[in-house]
mmCIF file of C-alpha atoms in Angstrom:
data_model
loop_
_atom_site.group_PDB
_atom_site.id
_atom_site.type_symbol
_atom_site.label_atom_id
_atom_site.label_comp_id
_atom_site.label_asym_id
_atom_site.label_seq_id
_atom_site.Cartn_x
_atom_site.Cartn_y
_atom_site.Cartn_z
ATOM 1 C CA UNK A 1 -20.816 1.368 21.056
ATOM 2 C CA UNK A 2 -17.015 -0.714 19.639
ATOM 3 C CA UNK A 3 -14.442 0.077 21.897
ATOM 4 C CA UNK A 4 -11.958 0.782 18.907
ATOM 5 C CA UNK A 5 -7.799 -0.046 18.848
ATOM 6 C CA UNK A 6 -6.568 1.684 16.126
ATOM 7 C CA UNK A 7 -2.805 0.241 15.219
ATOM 8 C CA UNK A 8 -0.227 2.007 13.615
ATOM 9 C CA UNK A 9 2.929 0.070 12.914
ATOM 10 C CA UNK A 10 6.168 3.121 12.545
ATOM 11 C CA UNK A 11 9.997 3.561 11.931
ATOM 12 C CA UNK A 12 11.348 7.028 11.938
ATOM 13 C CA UNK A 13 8.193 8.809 11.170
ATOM 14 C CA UNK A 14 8.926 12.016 12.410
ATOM 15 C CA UNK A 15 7.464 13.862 9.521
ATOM 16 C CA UNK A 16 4.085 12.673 9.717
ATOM 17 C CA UNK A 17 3.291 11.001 12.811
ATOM 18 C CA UNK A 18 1.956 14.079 14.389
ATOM 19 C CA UNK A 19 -0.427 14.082 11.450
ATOM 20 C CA UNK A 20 -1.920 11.059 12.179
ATOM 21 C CA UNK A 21 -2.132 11.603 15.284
ATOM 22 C CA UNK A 22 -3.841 15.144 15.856
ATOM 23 C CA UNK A 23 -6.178 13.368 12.662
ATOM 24 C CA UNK A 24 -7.431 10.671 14.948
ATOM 25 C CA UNK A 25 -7.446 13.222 18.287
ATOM 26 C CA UNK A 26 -10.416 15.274 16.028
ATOM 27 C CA UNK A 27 -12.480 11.711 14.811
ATOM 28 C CA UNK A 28 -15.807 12.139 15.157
ATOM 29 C CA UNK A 29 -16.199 8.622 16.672
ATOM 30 C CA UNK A 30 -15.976 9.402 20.957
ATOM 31 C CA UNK A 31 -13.022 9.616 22.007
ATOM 32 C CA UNK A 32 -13.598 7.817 25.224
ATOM 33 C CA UNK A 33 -13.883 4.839 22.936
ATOM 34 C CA UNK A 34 -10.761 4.961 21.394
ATOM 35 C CA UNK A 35 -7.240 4.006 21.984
ATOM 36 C CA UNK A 36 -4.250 4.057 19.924
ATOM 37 C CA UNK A 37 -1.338 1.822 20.098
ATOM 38 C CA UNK A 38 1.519 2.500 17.992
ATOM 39 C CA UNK A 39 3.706 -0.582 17.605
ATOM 40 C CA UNK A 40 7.507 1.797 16.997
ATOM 41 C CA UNK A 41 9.934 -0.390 15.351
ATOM 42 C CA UNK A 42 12.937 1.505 17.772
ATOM 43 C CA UNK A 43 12.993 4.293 15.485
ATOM 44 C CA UNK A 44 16.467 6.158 15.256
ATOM 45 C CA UNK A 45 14.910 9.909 14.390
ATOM 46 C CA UNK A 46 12.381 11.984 16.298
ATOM 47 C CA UNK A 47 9.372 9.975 16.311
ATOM 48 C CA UNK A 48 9.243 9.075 20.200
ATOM 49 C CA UNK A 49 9.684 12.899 21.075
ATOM 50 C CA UNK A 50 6.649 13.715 18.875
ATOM 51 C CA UNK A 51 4.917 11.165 19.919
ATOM 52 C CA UNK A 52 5.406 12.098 23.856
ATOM 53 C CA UNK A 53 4.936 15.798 22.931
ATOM 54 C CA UNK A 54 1.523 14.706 21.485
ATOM 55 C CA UNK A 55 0.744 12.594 24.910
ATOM 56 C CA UNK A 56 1.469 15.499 27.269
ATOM 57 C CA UNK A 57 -0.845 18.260 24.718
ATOM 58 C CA UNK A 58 -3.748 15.566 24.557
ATOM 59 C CA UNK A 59 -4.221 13.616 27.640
ATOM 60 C CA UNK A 60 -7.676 12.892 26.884
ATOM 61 C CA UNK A 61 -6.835 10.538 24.088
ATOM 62 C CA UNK A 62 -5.204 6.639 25.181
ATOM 63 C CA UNK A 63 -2.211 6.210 23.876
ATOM 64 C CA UNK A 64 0.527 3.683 24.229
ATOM 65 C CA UNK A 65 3.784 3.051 22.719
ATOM 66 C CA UNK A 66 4.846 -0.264 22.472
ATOM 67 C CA UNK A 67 8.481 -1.964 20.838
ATOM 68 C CA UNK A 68 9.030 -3.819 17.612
ATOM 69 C CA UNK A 69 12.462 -5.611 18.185
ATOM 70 C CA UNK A 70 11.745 -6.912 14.641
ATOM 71 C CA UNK A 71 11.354 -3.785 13.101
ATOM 72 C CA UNK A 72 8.813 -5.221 10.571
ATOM 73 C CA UNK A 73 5.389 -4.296 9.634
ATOM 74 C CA UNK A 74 3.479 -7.385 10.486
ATOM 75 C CA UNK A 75 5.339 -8.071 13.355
ATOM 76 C CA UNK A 76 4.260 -4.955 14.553
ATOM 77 C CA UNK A 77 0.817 -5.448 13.467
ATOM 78 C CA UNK A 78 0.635 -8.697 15.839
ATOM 79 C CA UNK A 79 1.897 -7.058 18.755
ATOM 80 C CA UNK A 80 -0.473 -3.864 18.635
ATOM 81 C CA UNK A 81 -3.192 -6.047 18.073
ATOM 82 C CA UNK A 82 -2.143 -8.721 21.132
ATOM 83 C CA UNK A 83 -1.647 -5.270 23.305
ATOM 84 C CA UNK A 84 -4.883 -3.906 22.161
ATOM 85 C CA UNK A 85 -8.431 -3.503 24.498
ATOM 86 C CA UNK A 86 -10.688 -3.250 22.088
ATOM 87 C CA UNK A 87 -13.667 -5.407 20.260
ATOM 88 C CA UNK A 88 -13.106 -3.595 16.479
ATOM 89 C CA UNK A 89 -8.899 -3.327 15.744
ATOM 90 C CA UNK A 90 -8.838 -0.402 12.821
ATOM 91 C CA UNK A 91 -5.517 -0.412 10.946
ATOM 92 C CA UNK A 92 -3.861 2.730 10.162
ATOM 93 C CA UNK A 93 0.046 3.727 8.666
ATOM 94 C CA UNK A 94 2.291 7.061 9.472
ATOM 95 C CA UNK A 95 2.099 8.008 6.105
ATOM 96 C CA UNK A 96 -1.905 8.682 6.777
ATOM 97 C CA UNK A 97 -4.334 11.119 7.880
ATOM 98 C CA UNK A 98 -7.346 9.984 8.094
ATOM 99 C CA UNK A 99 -10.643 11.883 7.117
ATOM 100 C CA UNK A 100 -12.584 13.276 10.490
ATOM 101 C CA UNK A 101 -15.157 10.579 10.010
ATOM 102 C CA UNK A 102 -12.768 7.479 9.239
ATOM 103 C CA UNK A 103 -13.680 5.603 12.176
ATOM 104 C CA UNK A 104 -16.981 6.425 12.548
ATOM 105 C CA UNK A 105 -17.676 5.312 8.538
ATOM 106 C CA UNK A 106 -14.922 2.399 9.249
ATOM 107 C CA UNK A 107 -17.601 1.131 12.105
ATOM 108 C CA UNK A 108 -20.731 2.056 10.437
ATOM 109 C CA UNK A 109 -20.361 -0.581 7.498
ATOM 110 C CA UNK A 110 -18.409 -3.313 9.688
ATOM 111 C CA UNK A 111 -21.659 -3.282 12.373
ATOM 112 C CA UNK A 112 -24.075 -3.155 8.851
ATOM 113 C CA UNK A 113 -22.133 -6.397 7.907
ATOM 114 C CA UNK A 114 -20.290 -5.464 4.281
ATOM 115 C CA UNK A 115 -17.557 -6.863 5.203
ATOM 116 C CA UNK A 116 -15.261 -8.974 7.332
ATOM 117 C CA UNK A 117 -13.092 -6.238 7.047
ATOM 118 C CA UNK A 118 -13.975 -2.675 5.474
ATOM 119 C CA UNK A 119 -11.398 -0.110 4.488
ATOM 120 C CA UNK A 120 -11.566 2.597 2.049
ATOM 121 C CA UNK A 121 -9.846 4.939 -0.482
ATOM 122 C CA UNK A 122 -6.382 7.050 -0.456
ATOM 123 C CA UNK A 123 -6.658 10.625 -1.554
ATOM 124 C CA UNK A 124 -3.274 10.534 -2.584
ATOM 125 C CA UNK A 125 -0.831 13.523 -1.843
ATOM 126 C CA UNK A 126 2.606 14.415 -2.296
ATOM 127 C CA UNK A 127 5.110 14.745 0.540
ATOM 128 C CA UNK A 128 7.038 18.036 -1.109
ATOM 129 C CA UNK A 129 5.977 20.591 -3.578
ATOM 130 C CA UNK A 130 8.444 20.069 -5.897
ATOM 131 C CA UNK A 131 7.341 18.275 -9.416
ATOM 132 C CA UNK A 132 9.339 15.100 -8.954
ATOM 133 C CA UNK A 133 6.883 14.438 -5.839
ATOM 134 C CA UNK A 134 3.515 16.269 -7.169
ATOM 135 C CA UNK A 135 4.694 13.596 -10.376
ATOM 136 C CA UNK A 136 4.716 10.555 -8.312
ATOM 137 C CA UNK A 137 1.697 11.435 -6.328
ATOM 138 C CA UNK A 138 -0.038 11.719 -9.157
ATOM 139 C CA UNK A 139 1.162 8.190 -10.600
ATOM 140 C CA UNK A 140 0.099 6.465 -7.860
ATOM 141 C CA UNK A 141 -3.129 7.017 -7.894
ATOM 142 C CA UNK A 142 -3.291 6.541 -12.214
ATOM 143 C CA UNK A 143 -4.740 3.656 -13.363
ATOM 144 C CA UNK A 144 -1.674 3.052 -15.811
ATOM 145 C CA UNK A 145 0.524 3.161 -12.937
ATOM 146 C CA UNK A 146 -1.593 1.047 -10.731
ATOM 147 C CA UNK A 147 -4.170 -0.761 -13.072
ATOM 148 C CA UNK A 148 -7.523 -1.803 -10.860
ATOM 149 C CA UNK A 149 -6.169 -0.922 -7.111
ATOM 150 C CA UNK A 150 -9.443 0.449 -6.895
ATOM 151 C CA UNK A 151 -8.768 1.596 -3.444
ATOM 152 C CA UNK A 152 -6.524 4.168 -4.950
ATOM 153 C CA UNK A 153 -8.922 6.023 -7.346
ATOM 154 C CA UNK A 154 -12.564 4.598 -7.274
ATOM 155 C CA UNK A 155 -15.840 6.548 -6.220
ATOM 156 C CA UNK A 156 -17.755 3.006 -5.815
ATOM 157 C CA UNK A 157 -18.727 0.784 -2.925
ATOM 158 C CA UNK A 158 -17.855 -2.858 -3.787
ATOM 159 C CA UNK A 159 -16.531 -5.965 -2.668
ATOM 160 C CA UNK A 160 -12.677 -6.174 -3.690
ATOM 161 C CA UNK A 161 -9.505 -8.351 -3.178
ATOM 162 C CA UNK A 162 -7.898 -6.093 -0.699
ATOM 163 C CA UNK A 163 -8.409 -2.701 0.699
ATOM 164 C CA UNK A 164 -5.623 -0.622 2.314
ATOM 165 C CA UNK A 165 -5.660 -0.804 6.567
ATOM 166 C CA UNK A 166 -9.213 -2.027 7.272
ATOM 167 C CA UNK A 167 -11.290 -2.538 10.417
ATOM 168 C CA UNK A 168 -12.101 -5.584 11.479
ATOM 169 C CA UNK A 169 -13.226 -7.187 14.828
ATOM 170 C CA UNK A 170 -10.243 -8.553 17.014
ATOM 171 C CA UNK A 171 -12.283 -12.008 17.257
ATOM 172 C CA UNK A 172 -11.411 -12.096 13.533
ATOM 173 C CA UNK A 173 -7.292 -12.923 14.440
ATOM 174 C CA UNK A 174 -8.566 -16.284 16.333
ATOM 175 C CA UNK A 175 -10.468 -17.327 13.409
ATOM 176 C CA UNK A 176 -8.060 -16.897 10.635
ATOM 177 C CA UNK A 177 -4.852 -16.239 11.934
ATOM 178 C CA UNK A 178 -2.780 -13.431 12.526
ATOM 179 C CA UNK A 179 -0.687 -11.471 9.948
ATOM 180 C CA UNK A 180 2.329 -13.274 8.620
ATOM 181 C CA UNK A 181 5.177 -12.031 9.565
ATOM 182 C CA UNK A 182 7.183 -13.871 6.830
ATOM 183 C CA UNK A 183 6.168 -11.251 4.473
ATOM 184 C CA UNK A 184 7.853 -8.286 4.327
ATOM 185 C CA UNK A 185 5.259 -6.665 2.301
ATOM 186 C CA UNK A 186 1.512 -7.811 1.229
ATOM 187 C CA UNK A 187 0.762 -8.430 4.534
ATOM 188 C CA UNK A 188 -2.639 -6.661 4.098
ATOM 189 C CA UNK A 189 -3.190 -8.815 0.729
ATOM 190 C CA UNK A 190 -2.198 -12.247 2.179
ATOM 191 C CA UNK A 191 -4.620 -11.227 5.304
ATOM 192 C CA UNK A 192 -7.466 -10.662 3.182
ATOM 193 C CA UNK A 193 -6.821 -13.880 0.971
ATOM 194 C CA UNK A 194 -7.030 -15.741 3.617
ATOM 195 C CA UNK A 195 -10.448 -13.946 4.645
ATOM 196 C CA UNK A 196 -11.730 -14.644 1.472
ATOM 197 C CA UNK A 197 -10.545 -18.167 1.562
ATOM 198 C CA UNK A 198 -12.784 -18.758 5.048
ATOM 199 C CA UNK A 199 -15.827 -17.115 2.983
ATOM 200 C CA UNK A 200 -15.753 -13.448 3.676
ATOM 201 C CA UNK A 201 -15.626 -10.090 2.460
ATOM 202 C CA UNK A 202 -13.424 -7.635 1.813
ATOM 203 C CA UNK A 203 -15.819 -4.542 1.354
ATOM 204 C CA UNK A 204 -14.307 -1.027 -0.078
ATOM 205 C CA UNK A 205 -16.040 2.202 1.147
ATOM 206 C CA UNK A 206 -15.063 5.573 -0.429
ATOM 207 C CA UNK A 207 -16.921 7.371 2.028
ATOM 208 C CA UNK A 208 -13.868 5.753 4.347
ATOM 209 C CA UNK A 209 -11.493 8.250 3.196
ATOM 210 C CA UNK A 210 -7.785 9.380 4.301
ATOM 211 C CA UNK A 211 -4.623 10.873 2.922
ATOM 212 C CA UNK A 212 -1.538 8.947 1.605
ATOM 213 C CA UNK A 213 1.545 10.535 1.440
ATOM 214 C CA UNK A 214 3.162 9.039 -1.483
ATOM 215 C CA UNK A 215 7.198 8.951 -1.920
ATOM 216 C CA UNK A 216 9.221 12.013 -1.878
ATOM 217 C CA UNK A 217 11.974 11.389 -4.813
ATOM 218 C CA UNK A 218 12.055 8.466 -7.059
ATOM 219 C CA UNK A 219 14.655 6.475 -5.419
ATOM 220 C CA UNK A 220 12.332 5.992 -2.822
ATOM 221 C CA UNK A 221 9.767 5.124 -4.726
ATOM 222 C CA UNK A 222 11.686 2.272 -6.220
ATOM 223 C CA UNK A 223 12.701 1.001 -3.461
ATOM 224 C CA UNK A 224 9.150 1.160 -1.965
ATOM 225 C CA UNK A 225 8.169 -0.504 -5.730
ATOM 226 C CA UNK A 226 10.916 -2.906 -5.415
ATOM 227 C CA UNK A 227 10.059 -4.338 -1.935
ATOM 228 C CA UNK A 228 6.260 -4.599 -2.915
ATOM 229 C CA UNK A 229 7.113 -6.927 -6.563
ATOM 230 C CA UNK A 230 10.042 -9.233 -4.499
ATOM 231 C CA UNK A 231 7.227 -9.852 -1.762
ATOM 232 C CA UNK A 232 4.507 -10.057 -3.967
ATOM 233 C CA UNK A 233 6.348 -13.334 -5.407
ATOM 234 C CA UNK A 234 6.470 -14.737 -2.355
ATOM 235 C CA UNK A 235 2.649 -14.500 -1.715
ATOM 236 C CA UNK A 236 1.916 -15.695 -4.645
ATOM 237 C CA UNK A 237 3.678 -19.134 -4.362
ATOM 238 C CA UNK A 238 0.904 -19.427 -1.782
ATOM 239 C CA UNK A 239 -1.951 -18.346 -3.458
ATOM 240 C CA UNK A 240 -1.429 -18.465 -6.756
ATOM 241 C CA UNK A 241 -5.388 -17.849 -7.511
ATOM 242 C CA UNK A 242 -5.327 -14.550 -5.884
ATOM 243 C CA UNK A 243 -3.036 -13.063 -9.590
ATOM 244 C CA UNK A 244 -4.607 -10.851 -10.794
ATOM 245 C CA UNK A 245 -3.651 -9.243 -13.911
ATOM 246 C CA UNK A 246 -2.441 -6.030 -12.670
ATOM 247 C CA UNK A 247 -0.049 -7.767 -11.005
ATOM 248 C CA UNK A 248 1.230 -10.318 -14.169
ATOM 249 C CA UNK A 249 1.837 -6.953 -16.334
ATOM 250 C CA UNK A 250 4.852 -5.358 -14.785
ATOM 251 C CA UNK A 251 6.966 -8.650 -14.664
ATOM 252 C CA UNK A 252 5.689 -10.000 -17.738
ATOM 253 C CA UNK A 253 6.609 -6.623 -19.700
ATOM 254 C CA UNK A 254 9.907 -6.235 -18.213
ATOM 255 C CA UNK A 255 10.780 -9.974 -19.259
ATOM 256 C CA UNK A 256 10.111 -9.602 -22.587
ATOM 257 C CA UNK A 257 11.827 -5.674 -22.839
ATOM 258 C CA UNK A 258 15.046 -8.059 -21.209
ATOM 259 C CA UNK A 259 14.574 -11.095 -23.705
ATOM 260 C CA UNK A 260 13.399 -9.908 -27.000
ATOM 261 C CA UNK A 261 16.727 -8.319 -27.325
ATOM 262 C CA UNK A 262 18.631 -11.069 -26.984
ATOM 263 C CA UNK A 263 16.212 -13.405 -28.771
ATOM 264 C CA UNK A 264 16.502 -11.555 -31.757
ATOM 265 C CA UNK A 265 19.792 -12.816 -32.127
ATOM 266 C CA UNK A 266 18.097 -16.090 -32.942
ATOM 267 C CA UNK A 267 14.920 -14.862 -34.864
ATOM 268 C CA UNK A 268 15.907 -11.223 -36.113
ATOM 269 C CA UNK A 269 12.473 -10.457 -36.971
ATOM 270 C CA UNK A 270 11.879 -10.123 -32.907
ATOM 271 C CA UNK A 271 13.730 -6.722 -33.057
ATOM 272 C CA UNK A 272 10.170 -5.465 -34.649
ATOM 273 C CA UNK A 273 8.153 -6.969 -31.394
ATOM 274 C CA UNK A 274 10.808 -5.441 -29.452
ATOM 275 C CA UNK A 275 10.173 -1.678 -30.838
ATOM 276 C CA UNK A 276 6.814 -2.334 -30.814
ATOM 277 C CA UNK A 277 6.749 -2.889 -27.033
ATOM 278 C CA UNK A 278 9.079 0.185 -26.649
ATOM 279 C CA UNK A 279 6.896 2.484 -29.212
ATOM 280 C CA UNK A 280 3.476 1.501 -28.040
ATOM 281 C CA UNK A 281 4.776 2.040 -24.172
ATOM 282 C CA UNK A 282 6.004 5.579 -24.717
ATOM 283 C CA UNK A 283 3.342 6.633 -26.615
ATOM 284 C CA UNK A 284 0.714 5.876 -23.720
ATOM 285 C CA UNK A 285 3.140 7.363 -21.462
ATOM 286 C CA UNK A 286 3.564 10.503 -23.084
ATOM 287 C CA UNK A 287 -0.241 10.540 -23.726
ATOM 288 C CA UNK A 288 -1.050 9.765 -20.414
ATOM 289 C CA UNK A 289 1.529 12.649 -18.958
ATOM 290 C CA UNK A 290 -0.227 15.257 -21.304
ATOM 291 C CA UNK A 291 -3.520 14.936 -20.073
ATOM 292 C CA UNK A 292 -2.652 14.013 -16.874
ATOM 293 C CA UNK A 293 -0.826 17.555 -17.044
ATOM 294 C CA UNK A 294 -3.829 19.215 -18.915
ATOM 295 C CA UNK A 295 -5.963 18.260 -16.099
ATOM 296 C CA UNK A 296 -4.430 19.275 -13.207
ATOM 297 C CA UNK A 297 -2.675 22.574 -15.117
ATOM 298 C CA UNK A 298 0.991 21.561 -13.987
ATOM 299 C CA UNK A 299 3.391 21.433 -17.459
ATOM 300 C CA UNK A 300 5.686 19.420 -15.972
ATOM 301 C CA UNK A 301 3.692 16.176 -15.189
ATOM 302 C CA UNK A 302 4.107 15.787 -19.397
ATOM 303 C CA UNK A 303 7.712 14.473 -18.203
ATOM 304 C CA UNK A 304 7.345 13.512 -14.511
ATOM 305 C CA UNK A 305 3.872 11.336 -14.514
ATOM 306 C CA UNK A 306 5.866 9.022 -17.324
ATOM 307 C CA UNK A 307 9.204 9.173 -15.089
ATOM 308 C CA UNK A 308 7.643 8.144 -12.288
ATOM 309 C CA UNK A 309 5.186 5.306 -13.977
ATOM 310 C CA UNK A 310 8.653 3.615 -15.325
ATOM 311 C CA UNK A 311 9.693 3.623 -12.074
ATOM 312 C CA UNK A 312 6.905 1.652 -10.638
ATOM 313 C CA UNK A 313 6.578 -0.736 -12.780
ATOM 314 C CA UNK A 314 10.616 -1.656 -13.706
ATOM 315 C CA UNK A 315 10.950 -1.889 -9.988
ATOM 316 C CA UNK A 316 7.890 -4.125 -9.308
ATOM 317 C CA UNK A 317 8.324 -6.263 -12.102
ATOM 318 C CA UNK A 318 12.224 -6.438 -12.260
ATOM 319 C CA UNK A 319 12.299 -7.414 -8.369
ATOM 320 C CA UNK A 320 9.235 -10.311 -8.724
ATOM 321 C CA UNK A 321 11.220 -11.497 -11.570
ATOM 322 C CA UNK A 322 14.673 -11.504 -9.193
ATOM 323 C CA UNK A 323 12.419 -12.965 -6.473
ATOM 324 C CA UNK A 324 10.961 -16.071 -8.629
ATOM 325 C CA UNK A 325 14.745 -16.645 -9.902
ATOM 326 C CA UNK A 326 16.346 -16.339 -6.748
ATOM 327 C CA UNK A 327 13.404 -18.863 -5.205
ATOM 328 C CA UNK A 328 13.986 -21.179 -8.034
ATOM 329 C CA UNK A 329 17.875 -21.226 -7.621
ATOM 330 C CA UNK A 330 17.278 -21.840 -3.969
ATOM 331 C CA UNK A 331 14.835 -24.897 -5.121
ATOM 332 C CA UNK A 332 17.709 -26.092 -7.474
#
């Protein structure tokens, strides 16, 4: 049987680190063969003391804490993984809690060969019970707010273009690299591009399931939004053949709600694209909000589901935009 490392790159995680962790003290998968190494980017809140509480309550579970200087994701990723024991490196975040059989379903279709690396779905939740959360929660796991991120909503087993965290075999890192750390964001995606690229699979399970905990406000989720489109630029520069067309939408549709404005000063008959664009939009919003809030019997998703979709994809798309401008000015 593996001997499993599962990662977890944090920065003041205090809320939900204990989550994760009592999650991945219950896994079916034996315990003996598991070890967790959380790679803490020197967090400023209470996420060390929760962490230690959690060492001296369960002493039958490895666990090690180990410094990210850089306080980055994939730098934190490479230095769990150099620090880790064991054959099979499973990938996990502090915003998860993983479903008692994660690992053991994780291992299951990596050993059956599916994939060179197998994740699965988010059951997405919301951090608060207030309706601005329970809203965004419920946007990120629409297909208007997130088009084909399959991971987020799908009941199918299939080969996709990424998968959220993942399990893979540690042998995999000498064969393709390790994660960039150049990206501050899309590390996963530029990891599994370049697994594709050497021929392999990326393999999505849903019977691989945890919890998400999606933003708590809609600030955050911008920013979280914003950081995903400016990175997402970046990536793309080096694999351009990995767009796909959820991706083109946001940046493409805030372009032309920027543009047609101003064009129409030149052609005045653009003002009628313009509404269009601003009609059409609203109406799917609104439609999707109602049934959205039909569904799940909360009124107030009618406004919040639409609130929180805007959000998403003005910050994505306005910040790739700012991203290819900025990286064509620096060009210049």
């Amino acid at each position: 049987m593996p001997h499993v490392s599962v990662i977890v790159p944090c920065l003041n995680e205090e809320a939900t680190i204990g989550a994760l962790l009592e999650a991945i003290h219950t896994q079916s998968y034996p315990r003996a063969e598991l070890e967790v190494i959380i790679a803490d980017g020197l967090s400023e809140d209470a996420t060390r003391q929760r962490i230690a509480e959690f060492q001296a309550a369960h002493p039958d579970l490895a666990l090690r804490v180990i410094d990210n200087p850089n306080r980055v994701i994939p730098a934190g990723l490479n230095l769990a993984i150099h620090a880790a024991r064991g054959e099979v490196i499973l990938r996990l975040d502090a915003h998860s809690v993983p479903a008692s059989d994660y690992v053991q379903n994780s291992l299951a279709a990596l050993e059956a060969g599916r994939g060179w690396n197998v994740g699965g779905v988010w059951q997405i939740q919301a951090q608060q019970p207030d309706w601005v959360a329970q809203s965004i929660a419920a946007a990120a796991a629409h297909p208007f707010g997130v088009g084909d991120a399959f991971y987020r909503f799908t009941t199918q087993a299939q080969v996709v273009d990424t998968v959220p965290f993942g399990a893979f075999r540690k042998s995999l890192i000498d064969q393709i690299g390790p994660f960039d750390e150049s990206l501050l964001a899309n590390e996963d995606y530029e990891f599994n591009a370049r697994i594709r690229q050497a021929g392999g699979t990326v393999w999505l399970d849903p019977t691989i399931r945890s919890v998400y905990f999606a933003r708590s406000n809609l600030y955050a989720l911008a920013r979280q939004y914003a950081r995903y489109g400016f990175w997402k630029y970046r990536m793309l520069r080096r694999y351009p053949q990995t767009l796909r067309w959820r991706q083109a939408l946001p940046p493409l549709f805030v372009a032309a709600f920027l543009l047609l404005p101003l064009l129409h000063l030149l052609w005045p008959p653009l003002i009628w694209l313009w509404l269009a664009q601003v009609v059409s939009y609203a109406l799917l919003l609104l439609a999707a909000g109602f049934l959205q809030a039909v569904r799940a019997r909360k009124p107030l998703l009618v406004i919040g589901l639409p609130l929180a979709i805007i959000t998403m994809h003005f910050s994505w798309g306005s910040a790739f935009l700012w991203s290819k401008l900025s990286t064509a000015r620096k060009a210049g």
